[in-house]
PDB file of C-alpha atoms in Angstrom:
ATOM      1  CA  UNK A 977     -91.445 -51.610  13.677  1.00 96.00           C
ATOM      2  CA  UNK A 978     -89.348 -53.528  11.299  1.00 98.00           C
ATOM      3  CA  UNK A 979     -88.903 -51.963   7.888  1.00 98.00           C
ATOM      4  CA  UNK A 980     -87.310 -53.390   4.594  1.00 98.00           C
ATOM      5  CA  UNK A 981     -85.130 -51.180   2.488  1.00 98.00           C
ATOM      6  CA  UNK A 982     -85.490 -52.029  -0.948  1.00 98.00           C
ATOM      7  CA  UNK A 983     -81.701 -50.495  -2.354  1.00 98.00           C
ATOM      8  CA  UNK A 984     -82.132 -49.369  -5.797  1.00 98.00           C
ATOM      9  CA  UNK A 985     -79.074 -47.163  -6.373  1.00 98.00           C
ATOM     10  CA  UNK A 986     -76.598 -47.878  -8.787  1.00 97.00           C
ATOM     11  CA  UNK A 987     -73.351 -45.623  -7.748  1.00 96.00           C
ATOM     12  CA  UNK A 988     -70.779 -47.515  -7.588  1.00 96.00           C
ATOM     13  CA  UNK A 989     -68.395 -44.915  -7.617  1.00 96.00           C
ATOM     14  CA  UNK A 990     -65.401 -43.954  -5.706  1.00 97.00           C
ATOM     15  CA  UNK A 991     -67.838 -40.619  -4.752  1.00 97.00           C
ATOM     16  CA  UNK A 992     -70.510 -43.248  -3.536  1.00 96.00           C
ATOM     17  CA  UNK A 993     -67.583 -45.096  -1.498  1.00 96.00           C
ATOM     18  CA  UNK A 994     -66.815 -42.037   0.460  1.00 97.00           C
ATOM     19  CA  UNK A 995     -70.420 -41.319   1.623  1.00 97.00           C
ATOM     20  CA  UNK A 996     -72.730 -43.858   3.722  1.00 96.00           C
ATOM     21  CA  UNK A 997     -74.937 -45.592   1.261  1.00 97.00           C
ATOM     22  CA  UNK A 998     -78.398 -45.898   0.670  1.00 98.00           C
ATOM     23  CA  UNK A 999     -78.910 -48.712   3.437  1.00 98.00           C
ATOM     24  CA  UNK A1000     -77.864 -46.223   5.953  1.00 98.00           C
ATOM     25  CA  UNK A1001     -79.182 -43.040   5.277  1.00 98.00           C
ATOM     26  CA  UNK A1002     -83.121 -44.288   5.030  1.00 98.00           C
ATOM     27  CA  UNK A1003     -82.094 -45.823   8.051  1.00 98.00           C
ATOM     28  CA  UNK A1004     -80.518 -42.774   9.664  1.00 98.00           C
ATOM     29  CA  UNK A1005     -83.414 -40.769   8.313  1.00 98.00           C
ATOM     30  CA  UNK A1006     -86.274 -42.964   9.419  1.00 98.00           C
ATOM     31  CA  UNK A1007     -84.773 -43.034  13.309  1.00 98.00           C
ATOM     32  CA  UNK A1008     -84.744 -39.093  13.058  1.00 98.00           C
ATOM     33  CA  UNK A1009     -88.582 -39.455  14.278  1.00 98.00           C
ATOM     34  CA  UNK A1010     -88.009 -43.442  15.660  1.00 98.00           C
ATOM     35  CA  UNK A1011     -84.909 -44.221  16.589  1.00 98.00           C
ATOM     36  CA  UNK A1012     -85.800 -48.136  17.813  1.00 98.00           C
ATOM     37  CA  UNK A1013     -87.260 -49.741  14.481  1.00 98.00           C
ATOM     38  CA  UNK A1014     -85.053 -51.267  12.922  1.00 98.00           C
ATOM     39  CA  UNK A1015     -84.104 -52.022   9.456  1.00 98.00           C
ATOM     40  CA  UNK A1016     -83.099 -55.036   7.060  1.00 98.00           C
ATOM     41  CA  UNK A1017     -81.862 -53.656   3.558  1.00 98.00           C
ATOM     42  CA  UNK A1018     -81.959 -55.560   0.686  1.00 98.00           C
ATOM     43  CA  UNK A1019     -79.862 -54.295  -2.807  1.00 98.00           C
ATOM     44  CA  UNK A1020     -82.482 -55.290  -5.348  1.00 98.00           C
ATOM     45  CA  UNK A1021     -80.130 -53.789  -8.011  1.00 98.00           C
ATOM     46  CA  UNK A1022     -78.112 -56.857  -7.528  1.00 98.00           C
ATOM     47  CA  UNK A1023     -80.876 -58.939  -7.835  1.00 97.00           C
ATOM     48  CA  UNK A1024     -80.921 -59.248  -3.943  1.00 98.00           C
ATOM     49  CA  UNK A1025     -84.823 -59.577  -3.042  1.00 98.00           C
ATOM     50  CA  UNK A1026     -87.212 -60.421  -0.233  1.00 97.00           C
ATOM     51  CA  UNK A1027     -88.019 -63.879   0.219  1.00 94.00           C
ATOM     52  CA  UNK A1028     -91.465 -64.493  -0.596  1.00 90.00           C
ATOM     53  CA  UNK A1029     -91.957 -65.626   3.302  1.00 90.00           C
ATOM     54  CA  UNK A1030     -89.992 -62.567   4.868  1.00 93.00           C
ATOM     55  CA  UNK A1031     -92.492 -60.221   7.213  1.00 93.00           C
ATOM     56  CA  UNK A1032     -91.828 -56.673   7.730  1.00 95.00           C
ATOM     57  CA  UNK A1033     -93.840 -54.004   9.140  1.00 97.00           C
ATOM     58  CA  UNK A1034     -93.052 -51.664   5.653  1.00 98.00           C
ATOM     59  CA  UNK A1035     -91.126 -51.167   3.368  1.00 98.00           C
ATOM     60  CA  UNK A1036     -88.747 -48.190   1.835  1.00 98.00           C
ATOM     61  CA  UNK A1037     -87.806 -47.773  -1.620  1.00 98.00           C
ATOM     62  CA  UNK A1038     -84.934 -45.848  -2.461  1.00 98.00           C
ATOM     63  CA  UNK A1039     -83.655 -43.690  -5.289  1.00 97.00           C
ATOM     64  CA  UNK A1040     -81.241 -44.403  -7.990  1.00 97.00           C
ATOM     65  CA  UNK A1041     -79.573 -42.568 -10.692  1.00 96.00           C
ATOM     66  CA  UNK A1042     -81.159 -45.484 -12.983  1.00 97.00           C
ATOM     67  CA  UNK A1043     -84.408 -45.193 -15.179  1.00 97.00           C
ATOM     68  CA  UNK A1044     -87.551 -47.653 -14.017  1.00 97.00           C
ATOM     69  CA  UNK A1045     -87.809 -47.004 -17.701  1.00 96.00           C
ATOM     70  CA  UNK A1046     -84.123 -48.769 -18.637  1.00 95.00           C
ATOM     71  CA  UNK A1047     -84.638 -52.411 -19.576  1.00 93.00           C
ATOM     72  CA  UNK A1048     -82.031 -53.445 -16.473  1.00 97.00           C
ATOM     73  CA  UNK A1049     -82.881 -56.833 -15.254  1.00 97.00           C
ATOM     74  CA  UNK A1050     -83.926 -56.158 -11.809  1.00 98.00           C
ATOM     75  CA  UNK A1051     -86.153 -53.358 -12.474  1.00 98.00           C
ATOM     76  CA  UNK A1052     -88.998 -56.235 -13.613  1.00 98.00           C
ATOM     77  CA  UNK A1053     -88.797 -58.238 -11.191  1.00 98.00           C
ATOM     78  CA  UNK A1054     -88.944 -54.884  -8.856  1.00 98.00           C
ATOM     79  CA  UNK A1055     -91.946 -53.818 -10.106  1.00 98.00           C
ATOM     80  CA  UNK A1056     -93.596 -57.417 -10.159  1.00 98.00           C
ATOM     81  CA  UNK A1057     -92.911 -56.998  -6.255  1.00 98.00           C
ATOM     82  CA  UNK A1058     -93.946 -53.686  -6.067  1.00 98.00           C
ATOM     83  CA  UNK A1059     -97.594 -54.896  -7.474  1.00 98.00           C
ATOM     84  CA  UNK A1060     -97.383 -58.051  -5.203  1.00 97.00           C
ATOM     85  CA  UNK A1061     -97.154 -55.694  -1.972  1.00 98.00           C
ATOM     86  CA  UNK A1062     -99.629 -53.080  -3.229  1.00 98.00           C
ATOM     87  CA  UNK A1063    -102.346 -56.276  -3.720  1.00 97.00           C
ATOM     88  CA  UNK A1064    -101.421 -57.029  -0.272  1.00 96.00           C
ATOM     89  CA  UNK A1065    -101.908 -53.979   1.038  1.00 96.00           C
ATOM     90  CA  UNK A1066     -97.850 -53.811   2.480  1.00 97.00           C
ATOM     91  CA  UNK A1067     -97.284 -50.581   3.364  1.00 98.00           C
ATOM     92  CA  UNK A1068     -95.023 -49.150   1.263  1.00 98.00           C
ATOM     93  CA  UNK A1069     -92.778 -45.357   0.713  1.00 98.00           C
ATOM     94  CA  UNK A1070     -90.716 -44.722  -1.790  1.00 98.00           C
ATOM     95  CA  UNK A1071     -88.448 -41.572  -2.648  1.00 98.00           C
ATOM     96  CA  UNK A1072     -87.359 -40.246  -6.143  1.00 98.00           C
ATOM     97  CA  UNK A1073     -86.693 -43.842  -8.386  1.00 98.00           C
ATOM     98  CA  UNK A1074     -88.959 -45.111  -5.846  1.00 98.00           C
ATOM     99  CA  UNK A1075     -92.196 -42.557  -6.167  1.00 98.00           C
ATOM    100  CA  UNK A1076     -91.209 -43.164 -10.072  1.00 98.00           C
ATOM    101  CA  UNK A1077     -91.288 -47.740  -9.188  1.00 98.00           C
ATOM    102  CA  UNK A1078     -94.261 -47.376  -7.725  1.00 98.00           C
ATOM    103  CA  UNK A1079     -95.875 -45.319 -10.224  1.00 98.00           C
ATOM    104  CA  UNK A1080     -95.145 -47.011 -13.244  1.00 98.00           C
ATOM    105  CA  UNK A1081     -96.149 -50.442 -11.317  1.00 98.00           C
ATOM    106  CA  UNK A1082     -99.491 -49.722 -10.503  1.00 98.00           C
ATOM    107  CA  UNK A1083    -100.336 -47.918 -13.857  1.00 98.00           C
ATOM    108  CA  UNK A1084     -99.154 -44.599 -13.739  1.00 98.00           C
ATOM    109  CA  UNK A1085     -96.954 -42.901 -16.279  1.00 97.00           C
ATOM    110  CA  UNK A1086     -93.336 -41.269 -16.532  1.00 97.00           C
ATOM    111  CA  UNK A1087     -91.513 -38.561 -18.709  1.00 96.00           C
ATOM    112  CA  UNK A1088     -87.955 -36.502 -18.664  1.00 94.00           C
ATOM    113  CA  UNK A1089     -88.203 -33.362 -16.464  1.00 92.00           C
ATOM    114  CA  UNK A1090     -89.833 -30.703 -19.298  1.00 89.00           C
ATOM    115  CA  UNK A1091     -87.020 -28.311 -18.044  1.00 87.00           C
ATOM    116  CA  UNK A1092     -84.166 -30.452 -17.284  1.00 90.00           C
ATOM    117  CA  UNK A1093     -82.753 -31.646 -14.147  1.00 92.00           C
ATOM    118  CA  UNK A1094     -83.835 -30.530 -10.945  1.00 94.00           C
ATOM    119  CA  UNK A1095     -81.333 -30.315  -8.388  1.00 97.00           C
ATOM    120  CA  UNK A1096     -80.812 -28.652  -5.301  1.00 97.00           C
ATOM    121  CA  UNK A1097     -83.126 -27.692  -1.995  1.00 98.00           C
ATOM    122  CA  UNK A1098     -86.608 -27.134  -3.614  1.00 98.00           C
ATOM    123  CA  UNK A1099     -90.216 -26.362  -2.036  1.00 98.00           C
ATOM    124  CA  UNK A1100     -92.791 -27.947  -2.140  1.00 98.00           C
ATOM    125  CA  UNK A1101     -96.038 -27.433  -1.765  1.00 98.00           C
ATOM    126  CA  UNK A1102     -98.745 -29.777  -0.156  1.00 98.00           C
ATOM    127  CA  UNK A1103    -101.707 -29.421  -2.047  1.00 97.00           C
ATOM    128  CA  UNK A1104    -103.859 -32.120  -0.516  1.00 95.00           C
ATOM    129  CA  UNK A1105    -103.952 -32.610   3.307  1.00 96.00           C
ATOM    130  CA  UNK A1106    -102.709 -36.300   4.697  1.00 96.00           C
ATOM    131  CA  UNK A1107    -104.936 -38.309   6.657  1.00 92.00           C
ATOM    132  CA  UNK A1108    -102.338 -39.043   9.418  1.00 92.00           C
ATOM    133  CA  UNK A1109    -100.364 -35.789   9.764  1.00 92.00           C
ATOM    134  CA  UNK A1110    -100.637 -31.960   8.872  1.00 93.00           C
ATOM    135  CA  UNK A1111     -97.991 -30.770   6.473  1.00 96.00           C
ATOM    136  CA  UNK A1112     -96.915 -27.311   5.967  1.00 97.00           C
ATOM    137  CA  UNK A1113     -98.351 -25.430   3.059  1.00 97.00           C
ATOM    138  CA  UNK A1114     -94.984 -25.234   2.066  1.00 98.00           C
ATOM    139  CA  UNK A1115     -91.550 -27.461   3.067  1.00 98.00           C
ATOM    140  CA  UNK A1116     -88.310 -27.976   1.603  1.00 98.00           C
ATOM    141  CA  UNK A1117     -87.098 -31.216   0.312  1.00 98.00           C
ATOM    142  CA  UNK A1118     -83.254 -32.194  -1.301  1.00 98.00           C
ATOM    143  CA  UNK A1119     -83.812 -33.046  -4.900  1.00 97.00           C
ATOM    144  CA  UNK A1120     -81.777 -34.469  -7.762  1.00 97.00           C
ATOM    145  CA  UNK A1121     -83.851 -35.803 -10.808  1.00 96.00           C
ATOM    146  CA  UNK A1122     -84.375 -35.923 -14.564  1.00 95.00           C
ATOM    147  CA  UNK A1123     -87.507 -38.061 -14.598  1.00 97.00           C
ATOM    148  CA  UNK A1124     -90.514 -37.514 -12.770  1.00 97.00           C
ATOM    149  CA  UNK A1125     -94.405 -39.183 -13.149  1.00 98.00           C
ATOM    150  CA  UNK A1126     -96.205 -37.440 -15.462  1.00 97.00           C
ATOM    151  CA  UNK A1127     -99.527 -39.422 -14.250  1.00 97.00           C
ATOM    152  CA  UNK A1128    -100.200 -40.820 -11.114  1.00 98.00           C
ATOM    153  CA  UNK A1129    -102.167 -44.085 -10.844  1.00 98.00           C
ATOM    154  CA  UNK A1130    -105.708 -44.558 -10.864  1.00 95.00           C
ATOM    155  CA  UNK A1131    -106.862 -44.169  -7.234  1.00 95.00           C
ATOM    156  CA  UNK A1132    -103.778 -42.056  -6.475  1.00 98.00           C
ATOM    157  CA  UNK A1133    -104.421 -38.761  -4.662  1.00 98.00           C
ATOM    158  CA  UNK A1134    -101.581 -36.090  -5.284  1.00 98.00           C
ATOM    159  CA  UNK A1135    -100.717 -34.384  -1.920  1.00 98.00           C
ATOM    160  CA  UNK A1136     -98.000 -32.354  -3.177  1.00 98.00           C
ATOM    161  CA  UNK A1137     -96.722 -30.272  -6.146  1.00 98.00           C
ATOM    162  CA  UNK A1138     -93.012 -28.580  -6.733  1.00 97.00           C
ATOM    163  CA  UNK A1139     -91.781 -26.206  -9.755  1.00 92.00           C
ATOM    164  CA  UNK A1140     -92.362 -28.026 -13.239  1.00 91.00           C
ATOM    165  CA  UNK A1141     -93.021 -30.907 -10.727  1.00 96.00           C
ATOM    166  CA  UNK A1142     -97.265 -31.275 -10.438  1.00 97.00           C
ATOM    167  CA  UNK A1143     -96.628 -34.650  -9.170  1.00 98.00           C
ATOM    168  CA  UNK A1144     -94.320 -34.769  -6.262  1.00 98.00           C
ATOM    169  CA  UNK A1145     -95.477 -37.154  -4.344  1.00 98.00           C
ATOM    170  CA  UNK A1146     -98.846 -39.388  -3.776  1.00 98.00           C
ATOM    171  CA  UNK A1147    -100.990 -41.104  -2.054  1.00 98.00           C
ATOM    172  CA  UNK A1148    -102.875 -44.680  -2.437  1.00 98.00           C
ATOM    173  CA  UNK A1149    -105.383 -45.893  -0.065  1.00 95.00           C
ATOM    174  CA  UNK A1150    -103.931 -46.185   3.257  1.00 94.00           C
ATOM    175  CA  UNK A1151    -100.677 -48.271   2.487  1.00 97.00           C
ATOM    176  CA  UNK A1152     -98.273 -46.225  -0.217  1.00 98.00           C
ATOM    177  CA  UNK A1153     -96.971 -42.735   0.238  1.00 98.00           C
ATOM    178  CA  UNK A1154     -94.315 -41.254  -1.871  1.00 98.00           C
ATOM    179  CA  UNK A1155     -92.287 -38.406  -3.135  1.00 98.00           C
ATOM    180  CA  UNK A1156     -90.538 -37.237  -5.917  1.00 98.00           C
ATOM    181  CA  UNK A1157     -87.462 -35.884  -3.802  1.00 98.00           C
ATOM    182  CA  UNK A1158     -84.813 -37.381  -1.380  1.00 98.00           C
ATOM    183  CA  UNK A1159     -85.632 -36.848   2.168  1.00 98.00           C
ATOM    184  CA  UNK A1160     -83.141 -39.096   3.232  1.00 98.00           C
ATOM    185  CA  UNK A1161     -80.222 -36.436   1.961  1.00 98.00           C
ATOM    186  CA  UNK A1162     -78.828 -33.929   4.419  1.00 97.00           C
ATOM    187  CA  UNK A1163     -77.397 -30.691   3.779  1.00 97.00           C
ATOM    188  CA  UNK A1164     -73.591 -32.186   3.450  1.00 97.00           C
ATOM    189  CA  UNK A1165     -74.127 -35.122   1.302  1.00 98.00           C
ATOM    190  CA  UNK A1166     -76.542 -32.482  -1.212  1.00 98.00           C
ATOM    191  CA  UNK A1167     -73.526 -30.105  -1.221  1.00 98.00           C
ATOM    192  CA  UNK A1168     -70.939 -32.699  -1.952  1.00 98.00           C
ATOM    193  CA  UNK A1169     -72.934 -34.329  -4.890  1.00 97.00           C
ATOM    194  CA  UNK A1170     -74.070 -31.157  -6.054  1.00 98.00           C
ATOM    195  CA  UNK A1171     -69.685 -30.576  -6.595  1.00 97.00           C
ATOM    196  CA  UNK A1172     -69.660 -34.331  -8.065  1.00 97.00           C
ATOM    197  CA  UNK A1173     -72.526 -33.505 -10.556  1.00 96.00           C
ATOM    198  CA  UNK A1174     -71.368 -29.801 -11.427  1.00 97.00           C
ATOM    199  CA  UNK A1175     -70.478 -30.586 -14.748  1.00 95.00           C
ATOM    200  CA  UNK A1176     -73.380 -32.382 -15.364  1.00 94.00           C
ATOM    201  CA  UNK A1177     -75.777 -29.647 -14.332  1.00 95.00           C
ATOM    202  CA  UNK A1178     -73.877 -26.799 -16.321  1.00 95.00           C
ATOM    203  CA  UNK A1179     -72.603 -23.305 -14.475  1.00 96.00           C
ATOM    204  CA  UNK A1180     -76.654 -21.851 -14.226  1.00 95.00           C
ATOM    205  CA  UNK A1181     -78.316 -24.952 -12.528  1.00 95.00           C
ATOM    206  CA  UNK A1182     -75.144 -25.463 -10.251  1.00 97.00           C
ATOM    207  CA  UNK A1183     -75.129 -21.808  -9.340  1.00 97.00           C
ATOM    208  CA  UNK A1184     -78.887 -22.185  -8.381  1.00 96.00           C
ATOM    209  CA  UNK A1185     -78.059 -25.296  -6.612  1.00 97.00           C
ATOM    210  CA  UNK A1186     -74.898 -23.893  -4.602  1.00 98.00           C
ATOM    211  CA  UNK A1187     -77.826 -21.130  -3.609  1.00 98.00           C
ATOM    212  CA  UNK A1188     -80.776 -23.585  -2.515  1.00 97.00           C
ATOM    213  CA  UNK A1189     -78.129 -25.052  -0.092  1.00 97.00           C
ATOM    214  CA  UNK A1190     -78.779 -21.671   2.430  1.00 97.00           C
ATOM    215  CA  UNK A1191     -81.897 -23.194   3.180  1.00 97.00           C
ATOM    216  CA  UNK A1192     -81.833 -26.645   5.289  1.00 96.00           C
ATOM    217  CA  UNK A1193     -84.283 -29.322   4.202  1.00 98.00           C
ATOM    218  CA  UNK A1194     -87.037 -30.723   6.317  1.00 98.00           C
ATOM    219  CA  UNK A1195     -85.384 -33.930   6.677  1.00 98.00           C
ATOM    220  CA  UNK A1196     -86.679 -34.303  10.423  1.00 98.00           C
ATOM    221  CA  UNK A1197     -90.390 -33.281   9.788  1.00 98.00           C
ATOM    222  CA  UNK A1198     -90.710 -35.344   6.702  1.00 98.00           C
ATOM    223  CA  UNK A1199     -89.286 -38.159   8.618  1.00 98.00           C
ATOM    224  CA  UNK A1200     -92.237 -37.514  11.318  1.00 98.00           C
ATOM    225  CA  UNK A1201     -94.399 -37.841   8.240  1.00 98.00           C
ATOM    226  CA  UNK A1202     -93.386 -41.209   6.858  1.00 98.00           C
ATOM    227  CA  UNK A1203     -92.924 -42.718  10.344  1.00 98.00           C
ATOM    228  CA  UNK A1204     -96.884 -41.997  11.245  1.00 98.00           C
ATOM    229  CA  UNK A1205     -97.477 -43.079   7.520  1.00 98.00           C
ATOM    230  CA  UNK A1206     -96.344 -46.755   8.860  1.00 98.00           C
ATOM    231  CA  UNK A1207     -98.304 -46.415  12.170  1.00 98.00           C
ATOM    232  CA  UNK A1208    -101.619 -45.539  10.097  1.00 97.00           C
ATOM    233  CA  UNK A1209    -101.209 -48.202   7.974  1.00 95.00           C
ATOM    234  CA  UNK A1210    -100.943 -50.514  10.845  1.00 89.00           C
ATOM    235  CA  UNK A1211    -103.954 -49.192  12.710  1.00 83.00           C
ATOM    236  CA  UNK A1212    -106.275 -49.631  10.165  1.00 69.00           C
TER     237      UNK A1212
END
């Protein structure tokens, strides 16, 4: 399969220079459970978009330490996309800012976290079984948000639930999953920006961070997931 990665993160940092960007690690994630699709990214925060005419198989939205709320002028035109796909039935994921995109473009609703950032390794808890693959009851997912959908879309079906989280990820139809976290992050890259974001956090949340990190996510398993996600869709 050939899947479009629709880049929505904003770091332009020297701590985003030093660590392979968003282009390659949905790539790296997605060939944990396929290792011959391949990939075409696009960086839609520059204004960088699909052609109207371009074919792929599905596509992946990342995350982004910007608001889909912000009035940034890519964010629009993302959304208008997002609601051009979902009419088309294009399969689409998308993780943290992109769960939140694809919410708030097919009718949904988002708030701040009620209790602040949420960083670190986190459970989760699948609350509605998937039609193409068994989840545990509970898995563990990197996470690093202050925004989160406080309503899903009509037609949405929430399969999972986290603390202060009751919408972690959903389910429309046949063509969109998504979650709230970052599947794509590894247990290095969550320690490092868990450092760069220390100060951020504040001593408690960091400390509770620093902690999580004894537990490795289920980066390969969730990978499984979103890979038969794009098989179903194409079966149907």
């Amino acid at each position: 399969m050939h899947l479009a990665i629709l880049v929505t993160n904003t770091d332009e940092s020297a701590f985003a220079d030093a660590h392979p960007r968003d282009g390659e690690k949905f790539t790296q994630f997605i060939h944990m459970a396929r290792p011959a699709w391949t990939t075409e990214v696009y960086p839609v925060k520059d204004g960088v978009f699909p052609q109207e005419n371009a074919q792929f198989d599905g596509v992946m939205i990342t995350g982004s330490p910007a608001s889909v709320r912000s009035d940034a002028d890519w964010i629009a035109p993302l959304l208008d996309l997002i609601r051009r796909y979902h009419a088309q039935g294009q399969p689409m994921f998308g993780a943290c800012f992109g769960h939140q995109a694809l919410a708030q473009a097919l009718g949904g609703a988002l708030d701040k976290n009620p209790g602040g950032w949420v960083h670190g390794v986190v459970a989760v808890d699948c609350i509605h079984p998937l039609a193409y693959a068994e989840l545990p009851d509970v898995f563990y997912l990197s996470a690093s948000h202050a925004e989160q959908v406080s309503a899903a879309p009509a037609g949405a079906k929430v399969y999972a639930s986290s603390p202060g989280c009751p919408v972690a990820g959903f389910v429309i139809a046949d063509h969109v999953l998504t979650t709230q976290h970052h599947p794509e992050i590894g247990p290095s890259f969550l320690a490092a920006l868990t450092e760069e974001m220390a100060e951020g956090l504040g001593d408690d949340l960091t400390a509770t961070a620093r902690a999580s990190l004894s537990r490795a996510p289920d980066q390969a398993m969730f990978a499984e997931i979103v890979a038969r996600f794009f098989e179903a869709a194409h079966r149907r």
